[in-house]
Coordinates of C-alpha atoms and ligand atoms in Angstrom, one line a residue:
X1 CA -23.7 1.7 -8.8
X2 CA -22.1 5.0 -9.5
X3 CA -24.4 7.6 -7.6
X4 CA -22.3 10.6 -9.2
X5 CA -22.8 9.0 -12.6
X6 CA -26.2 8.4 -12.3
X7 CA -27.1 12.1 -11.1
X8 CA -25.4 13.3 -13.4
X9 CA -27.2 11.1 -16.4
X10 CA -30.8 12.2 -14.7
X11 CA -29.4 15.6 -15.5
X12 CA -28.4 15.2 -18.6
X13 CA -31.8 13.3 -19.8
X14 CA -33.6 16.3 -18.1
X15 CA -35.3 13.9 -15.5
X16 CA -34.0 16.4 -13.1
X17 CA -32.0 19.6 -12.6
X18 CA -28.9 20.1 -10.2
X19 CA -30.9 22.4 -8.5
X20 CA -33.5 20.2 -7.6
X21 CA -30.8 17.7 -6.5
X22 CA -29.1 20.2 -4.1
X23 CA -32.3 21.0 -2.8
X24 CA -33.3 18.0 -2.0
X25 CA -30.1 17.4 -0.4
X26 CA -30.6 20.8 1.6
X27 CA -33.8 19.6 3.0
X28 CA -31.8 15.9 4.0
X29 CA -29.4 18.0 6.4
X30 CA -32.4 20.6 7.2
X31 CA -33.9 17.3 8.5
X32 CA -31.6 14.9 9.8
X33 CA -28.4 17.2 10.3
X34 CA -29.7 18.7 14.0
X35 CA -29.6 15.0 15.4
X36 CA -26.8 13.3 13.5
X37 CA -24.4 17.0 13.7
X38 CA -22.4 16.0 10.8
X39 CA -22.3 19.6 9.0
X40 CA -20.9 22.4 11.0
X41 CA -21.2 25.0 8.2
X42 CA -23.8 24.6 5.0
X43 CA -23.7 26.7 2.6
X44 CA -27.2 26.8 1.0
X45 CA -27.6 30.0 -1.0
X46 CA -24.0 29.2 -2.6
X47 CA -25.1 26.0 -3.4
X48 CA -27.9 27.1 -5.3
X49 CA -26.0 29.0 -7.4
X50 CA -23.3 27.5 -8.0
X51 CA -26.1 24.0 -9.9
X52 CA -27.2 26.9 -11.7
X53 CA -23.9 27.6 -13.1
X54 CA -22.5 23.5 -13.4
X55 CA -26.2 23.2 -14.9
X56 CA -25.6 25.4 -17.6
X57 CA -22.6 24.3 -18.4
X58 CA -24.2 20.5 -18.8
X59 CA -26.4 21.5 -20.7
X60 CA -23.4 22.8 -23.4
X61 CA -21.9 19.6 -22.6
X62 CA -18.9 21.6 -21.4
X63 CA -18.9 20.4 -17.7
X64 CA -16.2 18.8 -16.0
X65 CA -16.0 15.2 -14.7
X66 CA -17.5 15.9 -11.5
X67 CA -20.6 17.8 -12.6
X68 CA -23.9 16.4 -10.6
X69 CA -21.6 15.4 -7.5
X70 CA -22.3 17.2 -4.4
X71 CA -19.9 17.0 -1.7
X72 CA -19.0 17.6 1.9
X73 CA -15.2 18.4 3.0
X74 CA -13.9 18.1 6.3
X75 CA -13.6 20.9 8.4
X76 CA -9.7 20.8 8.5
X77 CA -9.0 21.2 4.8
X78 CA -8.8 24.9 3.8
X79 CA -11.5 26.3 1.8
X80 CA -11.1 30.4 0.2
X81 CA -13.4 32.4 2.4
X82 CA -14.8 29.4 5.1
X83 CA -14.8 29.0 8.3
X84 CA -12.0 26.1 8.5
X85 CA -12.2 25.6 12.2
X86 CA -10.2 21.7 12.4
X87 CA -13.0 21.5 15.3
X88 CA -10.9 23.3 17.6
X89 CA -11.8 26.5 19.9
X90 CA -7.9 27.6 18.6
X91 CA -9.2 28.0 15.3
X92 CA -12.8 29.4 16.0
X93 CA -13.6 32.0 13.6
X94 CA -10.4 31.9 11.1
X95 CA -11.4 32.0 7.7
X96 CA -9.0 30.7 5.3
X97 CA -7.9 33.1 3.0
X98 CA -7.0 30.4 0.2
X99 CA -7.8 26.7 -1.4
X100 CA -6.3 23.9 -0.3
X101 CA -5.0 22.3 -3.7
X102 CA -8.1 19.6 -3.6
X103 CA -10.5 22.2 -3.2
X104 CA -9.3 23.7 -6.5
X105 CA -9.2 20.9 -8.4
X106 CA -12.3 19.7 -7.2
X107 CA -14.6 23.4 -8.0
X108 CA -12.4 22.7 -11.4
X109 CA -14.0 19.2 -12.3
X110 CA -17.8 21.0 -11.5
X111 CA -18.3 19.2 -7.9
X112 CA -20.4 21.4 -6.3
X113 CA -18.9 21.8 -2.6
X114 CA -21.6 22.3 -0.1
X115 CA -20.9 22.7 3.7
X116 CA -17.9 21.8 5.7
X117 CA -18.4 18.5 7.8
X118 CA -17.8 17.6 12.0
X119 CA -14.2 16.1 13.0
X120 CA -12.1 15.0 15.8
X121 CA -10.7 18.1 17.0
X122 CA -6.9 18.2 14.4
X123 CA -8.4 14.6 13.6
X124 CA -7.2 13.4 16.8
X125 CA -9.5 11.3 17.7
X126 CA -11.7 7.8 16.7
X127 CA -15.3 8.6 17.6
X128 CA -16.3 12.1 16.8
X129 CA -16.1 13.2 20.5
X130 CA -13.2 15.5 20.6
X131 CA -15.1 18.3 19.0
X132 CA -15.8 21.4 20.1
X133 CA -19.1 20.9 18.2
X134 CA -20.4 17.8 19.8
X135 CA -20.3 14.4 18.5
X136 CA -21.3 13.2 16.0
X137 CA -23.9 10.1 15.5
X138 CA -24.0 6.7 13.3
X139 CA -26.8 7.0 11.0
X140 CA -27.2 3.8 11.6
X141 CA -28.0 3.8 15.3
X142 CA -28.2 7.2 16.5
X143 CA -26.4 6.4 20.1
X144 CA -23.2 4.8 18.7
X145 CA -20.5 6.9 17.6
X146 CA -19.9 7.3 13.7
X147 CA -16.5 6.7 13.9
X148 CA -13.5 9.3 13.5
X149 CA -11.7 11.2 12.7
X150 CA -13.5 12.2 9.7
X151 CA -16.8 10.8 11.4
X152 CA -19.2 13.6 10.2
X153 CA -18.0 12.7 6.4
X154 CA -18.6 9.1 7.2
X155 CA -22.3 9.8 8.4
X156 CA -22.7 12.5 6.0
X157 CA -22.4 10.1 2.8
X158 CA -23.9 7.1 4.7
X159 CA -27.4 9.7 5.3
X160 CA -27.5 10.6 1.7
X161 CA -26.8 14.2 3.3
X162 CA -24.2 14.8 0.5
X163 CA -23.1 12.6 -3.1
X164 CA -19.5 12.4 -1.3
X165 CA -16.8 13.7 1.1
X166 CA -13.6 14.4 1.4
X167 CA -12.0 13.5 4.7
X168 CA -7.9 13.1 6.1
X169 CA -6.4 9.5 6.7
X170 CA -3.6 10.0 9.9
X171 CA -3.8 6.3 10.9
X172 CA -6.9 5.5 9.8
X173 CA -9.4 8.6 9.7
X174 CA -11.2 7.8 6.7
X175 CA -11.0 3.9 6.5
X176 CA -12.5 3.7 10.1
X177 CA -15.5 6.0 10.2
X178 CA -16.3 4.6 6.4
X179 CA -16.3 0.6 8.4
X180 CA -18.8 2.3 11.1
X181 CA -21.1 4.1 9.0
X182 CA -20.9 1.7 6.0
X183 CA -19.9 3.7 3.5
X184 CA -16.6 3.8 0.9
X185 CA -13.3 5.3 2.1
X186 CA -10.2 5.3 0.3
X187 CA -6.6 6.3 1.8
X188 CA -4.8 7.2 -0.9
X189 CA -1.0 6.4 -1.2
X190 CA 1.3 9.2 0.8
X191 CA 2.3 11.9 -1.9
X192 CA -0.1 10.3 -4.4
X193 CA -2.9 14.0 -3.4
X194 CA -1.0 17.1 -2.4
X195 CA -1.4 18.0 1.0
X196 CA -1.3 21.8 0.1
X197 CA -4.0 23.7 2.1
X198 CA -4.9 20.6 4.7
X199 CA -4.0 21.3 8.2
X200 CA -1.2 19.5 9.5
X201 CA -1.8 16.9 12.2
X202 CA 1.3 14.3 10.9
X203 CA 2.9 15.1 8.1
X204 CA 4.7 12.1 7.1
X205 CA 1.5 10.3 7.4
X206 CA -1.3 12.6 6.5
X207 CA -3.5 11.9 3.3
X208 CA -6.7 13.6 1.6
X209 CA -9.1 10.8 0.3
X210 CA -12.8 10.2 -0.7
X211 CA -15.6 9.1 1.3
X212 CA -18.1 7.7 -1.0
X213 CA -21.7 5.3 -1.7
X214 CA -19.5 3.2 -4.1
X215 CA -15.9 2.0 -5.3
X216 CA -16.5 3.8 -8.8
X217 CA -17.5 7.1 -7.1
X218 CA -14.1 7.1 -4.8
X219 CA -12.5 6.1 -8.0
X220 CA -13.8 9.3 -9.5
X221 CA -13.4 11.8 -6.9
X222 CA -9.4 10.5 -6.4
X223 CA -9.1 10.6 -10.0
X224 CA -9.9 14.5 -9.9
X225 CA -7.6 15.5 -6.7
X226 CA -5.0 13.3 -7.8
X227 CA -1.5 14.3 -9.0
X228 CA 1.4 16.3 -8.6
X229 CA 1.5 19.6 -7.0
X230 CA 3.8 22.3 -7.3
X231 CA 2.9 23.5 -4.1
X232 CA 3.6 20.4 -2.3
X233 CA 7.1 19.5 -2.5
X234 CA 6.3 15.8 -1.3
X235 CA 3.5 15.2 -3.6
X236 CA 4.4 12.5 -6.3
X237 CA 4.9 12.8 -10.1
X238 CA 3.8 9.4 -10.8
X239 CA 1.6 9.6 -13.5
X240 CA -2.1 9.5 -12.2
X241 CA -3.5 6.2 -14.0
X242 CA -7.4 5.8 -15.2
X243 CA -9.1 4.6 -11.9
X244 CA -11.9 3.7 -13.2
X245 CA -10.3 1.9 -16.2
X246 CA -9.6 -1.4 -14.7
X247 CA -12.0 -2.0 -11.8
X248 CA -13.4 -5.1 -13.1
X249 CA -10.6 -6.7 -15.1
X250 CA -11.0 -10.5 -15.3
X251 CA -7.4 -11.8 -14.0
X252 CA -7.8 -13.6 -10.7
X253 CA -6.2 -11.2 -7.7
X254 CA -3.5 -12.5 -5.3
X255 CA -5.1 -11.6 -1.4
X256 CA -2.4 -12.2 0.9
X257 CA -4.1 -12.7 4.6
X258 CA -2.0 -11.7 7.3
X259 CA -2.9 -13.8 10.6
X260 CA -1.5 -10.9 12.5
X261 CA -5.3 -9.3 11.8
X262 CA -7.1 -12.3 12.3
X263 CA -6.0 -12.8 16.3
X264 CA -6.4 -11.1 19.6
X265 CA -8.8 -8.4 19.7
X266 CA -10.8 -9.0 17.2
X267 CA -14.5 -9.3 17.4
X268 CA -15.8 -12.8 16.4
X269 CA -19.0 -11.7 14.3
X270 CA -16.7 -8.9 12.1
X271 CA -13.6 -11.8 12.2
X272 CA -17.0 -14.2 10.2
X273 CA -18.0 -11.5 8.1
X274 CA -14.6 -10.7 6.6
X275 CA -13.7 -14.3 6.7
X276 CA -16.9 -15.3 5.3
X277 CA -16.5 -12.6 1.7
X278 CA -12.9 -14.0 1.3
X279 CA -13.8 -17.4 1.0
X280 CA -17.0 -16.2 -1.2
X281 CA -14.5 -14.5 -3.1
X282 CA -12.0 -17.7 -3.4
X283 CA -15.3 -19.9 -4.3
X284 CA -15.8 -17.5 -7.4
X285 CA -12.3 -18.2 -8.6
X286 CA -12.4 -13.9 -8.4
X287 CA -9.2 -14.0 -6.0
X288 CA -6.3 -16.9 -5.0
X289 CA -6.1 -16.2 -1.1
X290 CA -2.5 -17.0 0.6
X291 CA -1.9 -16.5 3.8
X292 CA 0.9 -14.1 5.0
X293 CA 2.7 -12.6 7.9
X294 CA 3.4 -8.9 8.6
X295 CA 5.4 -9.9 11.6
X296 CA 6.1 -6.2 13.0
X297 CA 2.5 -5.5 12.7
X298 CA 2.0 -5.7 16.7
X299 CA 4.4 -2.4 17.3
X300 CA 2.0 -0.4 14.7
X301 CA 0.0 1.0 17.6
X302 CA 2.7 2.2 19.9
X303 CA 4.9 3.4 16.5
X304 CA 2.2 5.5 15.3
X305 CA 1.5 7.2 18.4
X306 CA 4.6 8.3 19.3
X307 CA 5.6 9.3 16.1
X308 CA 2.3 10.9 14.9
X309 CA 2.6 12.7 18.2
X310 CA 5.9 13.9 18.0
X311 CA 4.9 15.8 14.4
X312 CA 1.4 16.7 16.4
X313 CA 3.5 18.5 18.9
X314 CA 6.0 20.5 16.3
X315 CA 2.9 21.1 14.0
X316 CA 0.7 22.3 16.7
X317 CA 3.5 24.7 18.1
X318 CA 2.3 27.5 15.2
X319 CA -0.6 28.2 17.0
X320 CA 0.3 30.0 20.1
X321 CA -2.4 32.8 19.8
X322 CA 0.0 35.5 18.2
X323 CA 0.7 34.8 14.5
X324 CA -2.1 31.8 14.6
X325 CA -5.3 30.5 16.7
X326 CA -7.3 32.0 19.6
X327 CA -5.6 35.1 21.8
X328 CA -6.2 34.9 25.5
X329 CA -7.4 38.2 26.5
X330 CA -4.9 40.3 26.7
X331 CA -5.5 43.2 29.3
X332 CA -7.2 40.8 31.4
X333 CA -4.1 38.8 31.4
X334 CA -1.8 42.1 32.2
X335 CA -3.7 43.1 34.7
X336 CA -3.1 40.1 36.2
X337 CA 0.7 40.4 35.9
X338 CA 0.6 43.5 37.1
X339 CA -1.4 42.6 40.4
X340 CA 0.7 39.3 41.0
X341 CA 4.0 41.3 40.6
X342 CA 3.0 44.0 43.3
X343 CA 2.0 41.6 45.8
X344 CA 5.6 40.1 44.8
X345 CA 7.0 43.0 45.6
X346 CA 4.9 43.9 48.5
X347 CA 6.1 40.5 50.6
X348 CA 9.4 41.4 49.0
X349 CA 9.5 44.5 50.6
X350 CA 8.4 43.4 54.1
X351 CA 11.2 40.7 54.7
X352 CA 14.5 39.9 54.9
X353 CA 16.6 37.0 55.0
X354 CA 16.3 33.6 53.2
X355 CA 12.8 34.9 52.8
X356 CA 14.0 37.9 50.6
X357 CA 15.8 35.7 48.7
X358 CA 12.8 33.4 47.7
X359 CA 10.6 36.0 46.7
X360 CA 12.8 37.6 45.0
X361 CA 13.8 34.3 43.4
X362 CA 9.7 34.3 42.5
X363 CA 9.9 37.9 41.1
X364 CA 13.0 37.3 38.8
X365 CA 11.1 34.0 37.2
X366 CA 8.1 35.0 36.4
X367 CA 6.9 34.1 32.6
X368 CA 7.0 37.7 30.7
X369 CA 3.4 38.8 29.2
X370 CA 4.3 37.1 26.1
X371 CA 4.7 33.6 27.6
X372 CA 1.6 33.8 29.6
X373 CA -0.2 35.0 26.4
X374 CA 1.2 31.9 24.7
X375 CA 0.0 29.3 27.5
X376 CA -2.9 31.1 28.6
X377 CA -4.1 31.0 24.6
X378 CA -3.1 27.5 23.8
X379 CA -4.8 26.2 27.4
X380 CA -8.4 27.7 26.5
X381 CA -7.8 26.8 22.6
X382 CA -6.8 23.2 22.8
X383 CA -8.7 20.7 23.7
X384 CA -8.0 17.9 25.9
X385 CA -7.2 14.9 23.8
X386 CA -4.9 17.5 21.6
X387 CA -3.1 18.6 24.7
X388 CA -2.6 14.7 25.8
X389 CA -0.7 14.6 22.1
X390 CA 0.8 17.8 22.9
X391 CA 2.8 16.3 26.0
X392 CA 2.9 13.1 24.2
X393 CA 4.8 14.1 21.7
X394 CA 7.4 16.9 23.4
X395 CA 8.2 13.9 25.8
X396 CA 9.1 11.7 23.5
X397 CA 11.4 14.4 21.6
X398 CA 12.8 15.3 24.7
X399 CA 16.2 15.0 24.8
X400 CA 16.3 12.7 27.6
X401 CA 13.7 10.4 25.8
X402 CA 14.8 10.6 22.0
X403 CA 16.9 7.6 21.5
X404 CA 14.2 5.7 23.7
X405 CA 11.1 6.5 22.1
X406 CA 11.0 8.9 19.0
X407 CA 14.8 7.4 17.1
X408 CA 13.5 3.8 17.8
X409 CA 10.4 4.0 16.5
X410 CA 11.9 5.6 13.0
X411 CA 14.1 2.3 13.3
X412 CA 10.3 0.2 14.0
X413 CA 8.2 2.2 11.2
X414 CA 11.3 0.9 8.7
X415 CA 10.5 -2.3 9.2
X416 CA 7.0 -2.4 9.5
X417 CA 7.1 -0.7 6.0
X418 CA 9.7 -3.7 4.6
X419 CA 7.3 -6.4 6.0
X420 CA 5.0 -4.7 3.5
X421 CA 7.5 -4.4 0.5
X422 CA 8.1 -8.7 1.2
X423 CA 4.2 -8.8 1.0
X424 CA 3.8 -7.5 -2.3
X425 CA 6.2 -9.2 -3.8
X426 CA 4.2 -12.5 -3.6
X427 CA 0.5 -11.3 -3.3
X428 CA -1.4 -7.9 -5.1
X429 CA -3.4 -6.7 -2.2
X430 CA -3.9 -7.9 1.8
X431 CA -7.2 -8.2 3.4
X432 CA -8.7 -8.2 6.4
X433 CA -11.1 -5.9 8.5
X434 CA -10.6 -2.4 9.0
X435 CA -11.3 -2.4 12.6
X436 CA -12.1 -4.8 15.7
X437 CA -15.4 -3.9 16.4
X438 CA -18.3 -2.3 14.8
X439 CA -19.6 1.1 15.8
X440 CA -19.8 1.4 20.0
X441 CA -21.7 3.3 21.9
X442 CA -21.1 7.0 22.4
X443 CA -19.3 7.5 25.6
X444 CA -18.2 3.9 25.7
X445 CA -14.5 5.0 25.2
X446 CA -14.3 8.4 26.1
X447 CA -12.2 7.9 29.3
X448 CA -10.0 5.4 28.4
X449 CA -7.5 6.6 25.4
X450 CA -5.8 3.4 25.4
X451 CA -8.9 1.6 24.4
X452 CA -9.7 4.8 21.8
X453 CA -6.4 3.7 20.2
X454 CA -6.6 0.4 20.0
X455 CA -9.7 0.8 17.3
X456 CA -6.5 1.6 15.2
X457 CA -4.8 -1.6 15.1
X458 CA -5.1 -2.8 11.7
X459 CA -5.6 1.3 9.5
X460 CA -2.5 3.0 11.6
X461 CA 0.2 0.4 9.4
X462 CA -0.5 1.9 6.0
X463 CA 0.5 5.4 7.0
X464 CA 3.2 4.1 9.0
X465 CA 4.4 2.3 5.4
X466 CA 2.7 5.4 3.5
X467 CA 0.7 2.8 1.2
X468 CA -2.8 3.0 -0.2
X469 CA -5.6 1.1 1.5
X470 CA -9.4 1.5 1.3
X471 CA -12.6 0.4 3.7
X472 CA -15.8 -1.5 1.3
X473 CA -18.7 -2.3 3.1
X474 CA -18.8 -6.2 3.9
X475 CA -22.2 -7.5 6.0
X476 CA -23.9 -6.3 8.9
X477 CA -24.1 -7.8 12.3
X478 CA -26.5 -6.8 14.3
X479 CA -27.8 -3.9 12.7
X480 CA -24.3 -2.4 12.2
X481 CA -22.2 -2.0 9.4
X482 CA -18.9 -4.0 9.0
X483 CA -15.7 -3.0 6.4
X484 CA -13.2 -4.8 4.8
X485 CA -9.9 -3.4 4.3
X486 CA -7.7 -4.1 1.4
X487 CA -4.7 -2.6 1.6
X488 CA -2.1 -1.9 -1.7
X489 CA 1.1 -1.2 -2.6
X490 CA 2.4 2.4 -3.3
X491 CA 0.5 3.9 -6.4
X492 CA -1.4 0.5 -6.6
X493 CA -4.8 2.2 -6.1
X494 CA -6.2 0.6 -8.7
X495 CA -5.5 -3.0 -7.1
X496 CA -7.6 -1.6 -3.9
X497 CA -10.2 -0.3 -5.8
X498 CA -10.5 -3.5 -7.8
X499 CA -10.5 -5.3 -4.9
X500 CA -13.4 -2.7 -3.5
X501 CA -15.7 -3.3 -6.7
X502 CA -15.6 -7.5 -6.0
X503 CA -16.9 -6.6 -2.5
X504 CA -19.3 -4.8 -4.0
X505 CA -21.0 -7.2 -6.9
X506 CA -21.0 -10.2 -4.4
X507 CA -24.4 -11.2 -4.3
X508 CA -26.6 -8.9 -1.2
X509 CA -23.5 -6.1 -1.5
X510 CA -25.6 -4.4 -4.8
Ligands
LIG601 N1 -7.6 7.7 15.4 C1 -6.2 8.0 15.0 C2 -5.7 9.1 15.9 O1 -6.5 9.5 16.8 C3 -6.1 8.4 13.6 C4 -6.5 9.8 13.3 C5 -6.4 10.2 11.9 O2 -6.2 9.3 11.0 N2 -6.5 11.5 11.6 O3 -4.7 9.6 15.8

C-alpha cells in the first residue's frame, strides 16, 4: 500500500489535515528520535508551515504529485539555508547556500521536507558508526546497527518518523540500510537523477534514490527527482517513463540467478529466505527463474574500493580548511611556528659542523603556515574511516602504484559491467539478497574494515556497472528484517520496481 497515496486521500476526504500529519510525525521523532538518533536537524516550525501552505493548495486541487509526503534527506545532499554537515567535523556548521537539484524538484511536487537525517561520515561507511553524531540504531532491535550509509534514512522510514527519505547509493548505501531496517530502497540507474547539489564521495558511482514503506511510494518519489539536469552534465536525457504505470503488468519476468550470490559468505537463514520468495514466485507462474553467472563478480569488492577511493581522495582534496571545511586555528598554529623555528634557530646557532648542517637542513624544510593550516585542518576535520580512504586512495594513484591498482581496476570494472550487458540479454532482472547477513550488533565491526566491506559484496556491482537495482523486504529471521535485491538494466527501473511490487503482494509481505 501506497502510504503517500493514502495520506494524501485522508487529506483530501477531510479525515485529516497535513498539519495534523506532520504533527504527529513531530511527536514520533520527539519520542523515539533521542534513542534511535536518526535526525540530526528537524525542522518543526518550518514544517508547520509549509502543510499549511501544500494544505491549501489541496484543497484547490492545485497541489503537486507529492502533496501529503513527508520526508527526510540525508545530511550530505544540499539543502538552501541547512546545516548540510555530510556527518563530518570538516563540515560542522556550513550552511548550504543553494538546492541540490532533488531538493527543488522535490519542494516543487509539494513534499514537505522535514529534518536532515544521520550518515556515515561522506557515506563512507556500512553501520552508521562513522558519524560525528553517534550511531545510529535498528528500529528493529535497538543494539544492532541500522545499516549505512544512509542508515538514519533507513530507520527513519522503518519508525514511521518520516513518509520517506532520500538517501545516496556509493556501493550500496541505500539498498543495504533499506535490507537491515526493512524498508524500500531503490538505486536508481547512474545519470538517471542529477547529482547537482549532493556531495561528492565517487562520482562515477554516486546516485540519489528513495527510501520508502512501499515499491509504489519509491516509484513516486523517483518519478519526481528524475530526469535530466542542465546542471549536471552527466545526468541522462532518457525520457523519464511512468513508474508507477507498469508495476503490476501480467507478462511472466525473466529472473536470472547468479550462483556467484548464492555461495561463500552468505548467511544460511537470509540464503532460505531469498531462495524460499523465488521459488514462491516461480510456483505463481509470476517469474521463469534461470540461473546465470556474473563470473567477475568476486573482484567487485576489491574494484570498488580502490576506485571509489581514488575519486574519495581527489573529491575530498577541496576541503583543506581555506576555501572549504573546518580551519585549524590559526594564531594558535603560528605561534607554534614561530616557537618551533626559534628553537631551530637557537640549536642552529650553538653548533657547528655536520650538526649545523642538519638543523639547518630542519629549518629550510619546514611546512610554510599554509601547509600546516591545511594538515592541521584536515587532521581535526576528518574522521578516521575518511582518512583510511584518504591514503587509500592517493596510494593507489600514486605514480608508483597506478598501473597496479587504480588502471587495472578501470580494465576489472569493464568487465564486471559486460558480464552484466551478457545478463540482460537473456533474462529482465537478477535476484538475489542484498547483503550476507542481517543487521549485527553495534560495535561488532567497528575494528575490522575488511569485514565492514565485505557487507558490500553483492550492492557494490551495480555502481561499478552504473545499473539500477532496488532492496524489497523478503522475511524475517529471527526478529530481523531480510531484503531481496533485484537488480536491472540501465533505465530499466521499471523492471526492478515490478519485480519490488511481486515481493510485496506475496502472501504475509501486505
Ligand atoms: N559501504 C560502502 C562504503 O563504505 C558504500 C557506501 C555508499 O554507498 N555510500 O563505501
Amino acid at each position: 500500500m501506497s502510504k503517500i497515496r493514502s495520506t494524501r486521500e485522508k487529506i483530501v476526504n477531510r479525515e485529516s489535515s497535513l498539519t495534523e500529519v506532520v504533527e504527529s510525525y513531530l511527536e514520533r521523532i520527539g519520542r523515539r528520535n533521542g534513542k534511535l538518533n536518526a535526525f540530526v536537524t528537524v525542522e518543526g516550525e518550518e514544517s508547520k508551515k509549509r502543510a499549511y501552505e501544500i494544505q491549501k493548495r489541496l484543497e484547490r486541487g492545485e497541489a503537486g504529485p507529492l502533496a501529503g509526503c513527508v520526508i527526510g534527506i540525508k545530511d550530505i545532499i544540499c539543502e538552501k539555508g541547512k546545516r548540510t554537515s555530510c556527518a563530518s567535523n570538516i563540515l560542522k556548521g556550513f550552511e548550504s547556500i543553494y538546492d541540490a537539484t532533488v531538493i527543488r524538484r522535490l519542494k516543487e511536487a509539494d513534499a514537505l521536507l522535514i529534518g536532515r537525517l544521520n550518515m556515515d561520515e561522506f557515506g563512507m561507511g556500512s553501520s552508521n558508526e562513522n558519524s560525528i553524531y553517534g550511531p545510529v540504531r535498528n528500529p528493529h532491535d535497538e543494539t544492532r546497527v541500522p545499516g549505512g550509509s544512509s542508515g538514519g534514512s533507513a530507520a527513519a522510514v522503518a519508525a514511521n518518523l518520516c513518509t520517506a527519505a532520500l538517501g545516496s547509493d556509493t556501493g550500496g548505501s541505500i539498498r543495504q540500510p533499506a535490507s537491515f531496517c526493512g524498508v524500500v530502497g531503490l538505486k536508481p540507474t547512474w545519470g538517471r537523477v542529477s547529482r547537482y547539489g549532493l556531495v561528492a564521495f565517487a562520482s562515477s558511482f554516486d546516485s540519489i534514490g528513495p527510501l520508502t514503506n512501499s515499491v509504489t511510494d519509491a516509484a513516486l518519489v523517483l518519478q519526481s527527482i528524475a530526469g535530466e539536469d542542465p546542471e549536471d552534465g552527466t545526468s541522462s536525457a532518457e525520457p523519464v517513463p511512468d513508474y508507477t504505470a507498469g508495476l503490476e503488468a501480467d507478462e511472466v519476468l525473466r529472473v536470472g540467478v547468479p550462483e556467484e550470490y548464492f555461495g561463500e559468505g552468505l548467511h544460511v537463514g537470509v540464503r532460505n529466505v531469498i531462495d524460499g520468495r523465488l521459488k514462491q514466485l516461480e510456483k505463481e507462474r509470476k517469474v521463469e527463474l534461470k540461473p546465470i553467472s556474473l563470473p567477475h563478480s568476486r573482484y567487485s569488492i576489491a574494484t570498488y574500493y580502490i576506485l571509489a577511493t581514488a575519486e574519495a581522495s581527489s573529491n575530498l582534496a577541496r576541503f583543506d580548511g581555506v576555501r572549504y571545511g573546518h580551519r585549524s586555528d590559526v594564531s594558535k598554529l603560528k605561534e607554534e611556528l614561530r616557537e618551533e623555528r626559534e628553537a631551530l634557530q637557537k640549536s642552529l646557532n650553538s653548533s657547528r659542523g655536520d650538526q649545523r648542517d642538519r638543523w639547518s637542513q630542519q629549518l629550510d624544510s619546514m611546512d610554510s603556515a599554509l601547509i600546516r593550516l591545511y594538515k592541521r585542518s584536515r587532521t581535526e576535520g576528518f574522521g578516521r574511516e575518511v582518512k583510511r580512504r584518504i591514503m587509500l586512495g592517493t596510494y593507489v594513484l600514486s605514480a608508483g602504484y597506478y598501473d597496479a591498482y587504480y588502471a587495472k581496476a578501470q580494465k576489472v570494472r569493464r568487465l564486471i559491467r559486460q558480464d552484466f550487458l551478457d545478463a540482460f540479454s537473456e533474462v529482465d532482472v537478477i535476484a538475489g539478497p542484498t547483503a550476507p547477513t542481517t543487521a549485527f550488533e553495534l560495535g561488532a565491526r567497528l575494528n575490522d574494515p575488511v569485514q565492514m566491506y565485505l557487507n558490500d559484496i553483492y550492492t557494490t556491482a551495480a555502481n561499478l556497472a552504473g545499473i539500477c537495482g532496488i532492496s524489497v523486504p523478503a522475511g524475517i529471521l529471527e526478529g530481523l528484517p531480510v531484503g531481496i535485491q533485484f537488480l536491472g538494466n540501465r533505465f530499466e527501473e521499471q523492471k526492478i520496481l515490478r519485480a519490488g511490487r511481486l515481493i510485496e503482494l506475496l502472501e504475509g509481505q501486505g
